[in-house]
mmCIF file of C-alpha atoms and ligand atoms in Angstrom:
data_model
loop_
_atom_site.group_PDB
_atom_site.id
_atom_site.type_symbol
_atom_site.label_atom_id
_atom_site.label_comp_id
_atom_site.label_asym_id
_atom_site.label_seq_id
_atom_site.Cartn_x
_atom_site.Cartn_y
_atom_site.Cartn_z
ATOM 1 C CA UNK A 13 -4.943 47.685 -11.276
ATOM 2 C CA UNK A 14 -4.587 48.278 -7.115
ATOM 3 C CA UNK A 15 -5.035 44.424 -7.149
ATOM 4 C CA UNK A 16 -2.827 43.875 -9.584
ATOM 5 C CA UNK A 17 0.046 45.591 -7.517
ATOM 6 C CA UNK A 18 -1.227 44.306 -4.859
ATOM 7 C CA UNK A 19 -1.307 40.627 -6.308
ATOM 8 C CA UNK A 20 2.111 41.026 -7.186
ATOM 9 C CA UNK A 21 3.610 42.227 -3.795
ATOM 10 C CA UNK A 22 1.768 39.570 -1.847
ATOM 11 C CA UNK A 23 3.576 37.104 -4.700
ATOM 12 C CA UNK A 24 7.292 39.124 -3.509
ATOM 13 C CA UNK A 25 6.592 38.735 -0.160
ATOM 14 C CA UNK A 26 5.450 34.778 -0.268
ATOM 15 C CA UNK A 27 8.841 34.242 -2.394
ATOM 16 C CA UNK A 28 10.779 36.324 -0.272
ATOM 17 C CA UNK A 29 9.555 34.524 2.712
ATOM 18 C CA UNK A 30 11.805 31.816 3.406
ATOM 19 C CA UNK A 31 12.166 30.903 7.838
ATOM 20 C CA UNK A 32 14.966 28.822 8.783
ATOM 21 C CA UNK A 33 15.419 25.213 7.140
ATOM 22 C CA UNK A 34 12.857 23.450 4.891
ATOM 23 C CA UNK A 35 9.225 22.269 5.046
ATOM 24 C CA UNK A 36 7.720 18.747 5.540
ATOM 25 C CA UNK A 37 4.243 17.289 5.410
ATOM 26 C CA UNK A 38 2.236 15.881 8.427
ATOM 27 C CA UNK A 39 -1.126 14.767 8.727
ATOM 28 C CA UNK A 40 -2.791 13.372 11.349
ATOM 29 C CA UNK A 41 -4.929 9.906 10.374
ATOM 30 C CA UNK A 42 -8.853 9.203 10.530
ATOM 31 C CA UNK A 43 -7.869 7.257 13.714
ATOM 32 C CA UNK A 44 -5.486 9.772 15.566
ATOM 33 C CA UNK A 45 -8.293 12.539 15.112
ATOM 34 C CA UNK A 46 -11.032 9.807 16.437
ATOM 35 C CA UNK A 47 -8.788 9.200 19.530
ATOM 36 C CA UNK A 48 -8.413 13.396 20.237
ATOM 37 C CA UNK A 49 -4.817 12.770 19.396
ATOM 38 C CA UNK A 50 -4.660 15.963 17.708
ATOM 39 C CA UNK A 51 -4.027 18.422 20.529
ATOM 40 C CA UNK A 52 -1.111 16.090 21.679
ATOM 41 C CA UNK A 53 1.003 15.891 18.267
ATOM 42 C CA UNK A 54 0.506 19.599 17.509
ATOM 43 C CA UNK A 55 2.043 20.318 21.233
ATOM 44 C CA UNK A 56 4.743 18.122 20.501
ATOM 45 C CA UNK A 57 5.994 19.592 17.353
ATOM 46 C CA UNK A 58 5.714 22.930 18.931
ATOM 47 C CA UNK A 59 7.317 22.736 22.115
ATOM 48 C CA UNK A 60 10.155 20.870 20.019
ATOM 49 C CA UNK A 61 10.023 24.609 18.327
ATOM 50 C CA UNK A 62 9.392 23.379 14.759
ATOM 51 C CA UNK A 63 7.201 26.398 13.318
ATOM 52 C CA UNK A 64 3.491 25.566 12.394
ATOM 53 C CA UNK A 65 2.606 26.968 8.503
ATOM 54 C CA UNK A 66 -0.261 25.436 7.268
ATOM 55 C CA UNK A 67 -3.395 23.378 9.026
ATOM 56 C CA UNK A 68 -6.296 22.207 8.181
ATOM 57 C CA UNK A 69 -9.391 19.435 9.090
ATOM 58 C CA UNK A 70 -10.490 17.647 5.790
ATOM 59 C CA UNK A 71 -12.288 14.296 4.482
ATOM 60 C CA UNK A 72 -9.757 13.581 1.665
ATOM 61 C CA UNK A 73 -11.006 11.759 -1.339
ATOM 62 C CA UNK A 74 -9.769 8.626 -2.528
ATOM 63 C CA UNK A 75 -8.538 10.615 -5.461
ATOM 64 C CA UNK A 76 -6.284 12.520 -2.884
ATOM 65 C CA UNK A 77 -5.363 9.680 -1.150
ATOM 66 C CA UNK A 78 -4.168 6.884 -4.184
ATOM 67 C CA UNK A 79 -2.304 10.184 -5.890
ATOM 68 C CA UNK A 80 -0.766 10.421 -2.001
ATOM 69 C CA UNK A 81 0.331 6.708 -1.577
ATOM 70 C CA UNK A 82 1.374 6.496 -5.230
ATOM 71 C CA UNK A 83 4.314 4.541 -4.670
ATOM 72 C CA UNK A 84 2.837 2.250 -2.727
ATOM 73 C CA UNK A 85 0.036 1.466 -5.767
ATOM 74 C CA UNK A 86 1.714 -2.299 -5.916
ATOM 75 C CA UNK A 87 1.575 -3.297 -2.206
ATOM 76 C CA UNK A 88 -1.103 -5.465 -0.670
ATOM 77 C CA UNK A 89 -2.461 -3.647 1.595
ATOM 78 C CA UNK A 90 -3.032 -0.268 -0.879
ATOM 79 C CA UNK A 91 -6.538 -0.690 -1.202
ATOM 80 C CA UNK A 92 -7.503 -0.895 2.717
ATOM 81 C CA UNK A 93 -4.933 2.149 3.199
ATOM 82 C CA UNK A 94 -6.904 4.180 0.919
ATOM 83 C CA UNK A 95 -10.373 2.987 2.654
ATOM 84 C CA UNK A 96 -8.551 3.718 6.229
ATOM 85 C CA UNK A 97 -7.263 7.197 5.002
ATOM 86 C CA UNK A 98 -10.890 8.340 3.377
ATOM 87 C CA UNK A 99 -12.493 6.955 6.799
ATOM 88 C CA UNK A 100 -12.919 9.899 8.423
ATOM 89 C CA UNK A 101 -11.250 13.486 8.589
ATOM 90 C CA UNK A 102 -8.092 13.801 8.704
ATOM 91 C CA UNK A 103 -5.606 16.829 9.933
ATOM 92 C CA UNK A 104 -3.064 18.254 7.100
ATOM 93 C CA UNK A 105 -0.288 19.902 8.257
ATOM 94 C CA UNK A 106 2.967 21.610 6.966
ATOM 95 C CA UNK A 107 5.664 22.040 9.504
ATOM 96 C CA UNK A 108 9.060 24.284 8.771
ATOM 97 C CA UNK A 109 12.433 24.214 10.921
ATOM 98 C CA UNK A 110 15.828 23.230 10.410
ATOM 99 C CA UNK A 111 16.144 19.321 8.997
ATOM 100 C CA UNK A 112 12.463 19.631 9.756
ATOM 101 C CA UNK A 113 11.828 16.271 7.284
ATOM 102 C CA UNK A 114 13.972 14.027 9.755
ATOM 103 C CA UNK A 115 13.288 15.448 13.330
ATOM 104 C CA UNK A 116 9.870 15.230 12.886
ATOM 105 C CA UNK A 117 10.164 11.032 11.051
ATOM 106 C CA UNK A 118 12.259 10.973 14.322
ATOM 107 C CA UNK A 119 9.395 12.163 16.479
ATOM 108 C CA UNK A 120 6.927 9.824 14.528
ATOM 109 C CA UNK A 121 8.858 6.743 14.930
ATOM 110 C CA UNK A 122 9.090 3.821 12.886
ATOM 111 C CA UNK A 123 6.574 2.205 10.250
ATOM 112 C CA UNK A 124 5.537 -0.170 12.741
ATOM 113 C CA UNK A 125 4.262 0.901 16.089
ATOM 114 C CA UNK A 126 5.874 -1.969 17.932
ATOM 115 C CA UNK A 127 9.397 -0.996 16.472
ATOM 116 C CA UNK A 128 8.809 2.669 17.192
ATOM 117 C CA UNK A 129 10.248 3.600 21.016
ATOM 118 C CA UNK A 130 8.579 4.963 23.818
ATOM 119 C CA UNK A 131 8.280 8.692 23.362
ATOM 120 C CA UNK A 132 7.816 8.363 20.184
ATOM 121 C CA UNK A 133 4.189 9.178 18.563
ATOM 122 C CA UNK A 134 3.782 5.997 17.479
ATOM 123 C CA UNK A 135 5.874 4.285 20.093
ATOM 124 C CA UNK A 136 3.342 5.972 22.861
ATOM 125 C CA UNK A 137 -0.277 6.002 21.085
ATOM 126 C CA UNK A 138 -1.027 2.660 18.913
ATOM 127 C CA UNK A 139 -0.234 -0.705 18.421
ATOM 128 C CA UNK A 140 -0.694 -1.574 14.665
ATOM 129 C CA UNK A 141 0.867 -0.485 11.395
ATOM 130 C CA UNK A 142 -2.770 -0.367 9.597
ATOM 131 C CA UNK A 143 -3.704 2.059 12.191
ATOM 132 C CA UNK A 144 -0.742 3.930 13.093
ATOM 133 C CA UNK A 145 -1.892 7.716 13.387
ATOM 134 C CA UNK A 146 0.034 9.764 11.431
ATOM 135 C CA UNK A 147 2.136 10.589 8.270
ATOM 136 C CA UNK A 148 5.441 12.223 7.843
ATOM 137 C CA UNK A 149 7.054 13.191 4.309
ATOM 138 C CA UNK A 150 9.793 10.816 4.506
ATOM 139 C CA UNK A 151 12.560 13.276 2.256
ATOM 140 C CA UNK A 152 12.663 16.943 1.249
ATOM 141 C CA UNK A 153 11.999 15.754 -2.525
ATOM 142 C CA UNK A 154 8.196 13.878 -1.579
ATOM 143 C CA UNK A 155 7.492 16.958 0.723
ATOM 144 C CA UNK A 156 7.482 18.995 -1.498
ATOM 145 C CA UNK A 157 4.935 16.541 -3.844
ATOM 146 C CA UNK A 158 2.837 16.306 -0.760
ATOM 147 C CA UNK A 159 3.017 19.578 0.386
ATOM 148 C CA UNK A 160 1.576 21.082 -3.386
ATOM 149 C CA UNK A 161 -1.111 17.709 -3.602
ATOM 150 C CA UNK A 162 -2.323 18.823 0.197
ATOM 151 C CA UNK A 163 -1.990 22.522 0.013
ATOM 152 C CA UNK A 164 -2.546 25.585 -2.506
ATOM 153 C CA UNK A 165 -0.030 28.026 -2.098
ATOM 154 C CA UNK A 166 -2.393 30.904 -0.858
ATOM 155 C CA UNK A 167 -2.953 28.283 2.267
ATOM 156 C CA UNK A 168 0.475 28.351 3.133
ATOM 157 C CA UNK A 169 1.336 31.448 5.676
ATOM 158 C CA UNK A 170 4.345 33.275 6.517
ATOM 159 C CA UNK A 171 4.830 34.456 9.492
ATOM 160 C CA UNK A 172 7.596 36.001 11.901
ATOM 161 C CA UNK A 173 8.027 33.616 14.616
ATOM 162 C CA UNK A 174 9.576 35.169 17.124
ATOM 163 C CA UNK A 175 10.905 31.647 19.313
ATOM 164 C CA UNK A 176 13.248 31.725 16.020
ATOM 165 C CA UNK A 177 15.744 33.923 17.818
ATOM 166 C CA UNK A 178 15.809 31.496 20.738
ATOM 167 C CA UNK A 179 16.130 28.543 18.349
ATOM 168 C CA UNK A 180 18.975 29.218 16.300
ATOM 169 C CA UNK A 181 21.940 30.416 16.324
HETATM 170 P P1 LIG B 20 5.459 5.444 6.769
HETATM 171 O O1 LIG B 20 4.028 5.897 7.060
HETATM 172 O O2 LIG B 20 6.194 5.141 8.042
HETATM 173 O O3 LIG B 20 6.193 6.404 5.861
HETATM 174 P P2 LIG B 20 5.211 3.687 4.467
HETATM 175 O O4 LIG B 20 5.353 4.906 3.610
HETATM 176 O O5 LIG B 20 6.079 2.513 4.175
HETATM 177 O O6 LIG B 20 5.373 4.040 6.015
HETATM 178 O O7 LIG B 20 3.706 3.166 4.379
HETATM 179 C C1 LIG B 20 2.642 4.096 4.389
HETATM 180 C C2 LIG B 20 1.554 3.563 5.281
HETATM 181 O O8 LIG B 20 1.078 2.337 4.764
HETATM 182 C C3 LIG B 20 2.001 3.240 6.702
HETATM 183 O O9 LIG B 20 2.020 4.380 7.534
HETATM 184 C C4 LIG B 20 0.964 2.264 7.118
HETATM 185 C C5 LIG B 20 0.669 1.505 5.835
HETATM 186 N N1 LIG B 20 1.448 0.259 5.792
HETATM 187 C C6 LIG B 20 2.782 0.130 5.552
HETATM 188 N N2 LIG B 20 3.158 -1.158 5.604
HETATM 189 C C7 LIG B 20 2.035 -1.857 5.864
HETATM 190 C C8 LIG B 20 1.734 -3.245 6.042
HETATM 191 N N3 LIG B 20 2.698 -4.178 5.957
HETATM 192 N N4 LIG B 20 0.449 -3.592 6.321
HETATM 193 C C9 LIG B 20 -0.520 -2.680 6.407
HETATM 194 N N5 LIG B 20 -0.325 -1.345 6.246
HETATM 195 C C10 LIG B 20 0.931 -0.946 5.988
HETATM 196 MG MG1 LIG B 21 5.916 6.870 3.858
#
């Protein structure tokens, strides 16, 4: 029964807890964790102020993966993306601010490296599009598919983060 209640104000307070703006999905690739890349995107996205809400090291099946790339299931190169994906671990990450989605597609730059601009992730750290370090959701609508394919709920925290007040307005 005292779990019960308890159950059910944990669910209040996980509904109830909604930070500024909206969530997206990030994960670092097999490659960007074999280069200690890691360390360097998380700093990015924090001193940018973006507000860190779920993370975790995984080897993700090639279950995970093909559901991930879905849309990409008639493309050439789907096969080798799900080999390079299932490589090695990989770091899953969900991210919340304001227009988080964009700003942080922004901060990842373009598809391919040598399109994305300096100061960009990709624009600074790798050269080819098969091995181009990380994901971003690219809209609200296939974060929130990635976010409940990478993530149970229960993995997802809420916390007061206190740089909000300093953030916005
Ligand atoms: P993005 O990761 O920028 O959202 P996407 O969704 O079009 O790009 O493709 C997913 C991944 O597939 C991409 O990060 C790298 C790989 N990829 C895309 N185009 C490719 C190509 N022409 N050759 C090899 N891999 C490619
Ligand atoms: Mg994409």
């Amino acid at each position: 029964m005292i779990c019960l209640v308890l159950g059910l104000f944990a669910g209040l307070f996980q509904t109830a807890c909604s930070g500024p703006g909206e969530r997206t999905f990030v994960a670092i690739k097999p490659d960007g964790v074999q280069r200690h890349l890691v360390g360097e995107i998380i700093r990015r996205f924090e001193r940018k102020g973006l507000q860190l809400v779920g993370l975790k090291l995984l080897q993700a099946s090639e279950e995970l993966l093909r559901e991930h790339y879905i849309a990409l299931r008639d493309r050439p190169f789907y096969s080798r993306l799900v080999q390079y994906m299932s490589s090695g671990p990989v770091v899953a990450m969900v991210w919340q601010g304001l227009d988080v989605v964009k700003t942080v597609r922004t901060m990842i730059g373009e598809t391919n490296p040598a399109e994305s601009l300096p100061g960009t992730i990709r624009g600074d750290f790798c050269v080819e599009v098969s091995k181009n370090v990380i994901h971003g959701s690219d809209s609200a609508e296939s974060a929130g598919q990635e976010i409940s394919l990478w993530f149970r709920p229960e993995e997802l925290i809420c916390w007061e983060d206190t740089a909000e007040h300093w953030l916005y307005a």
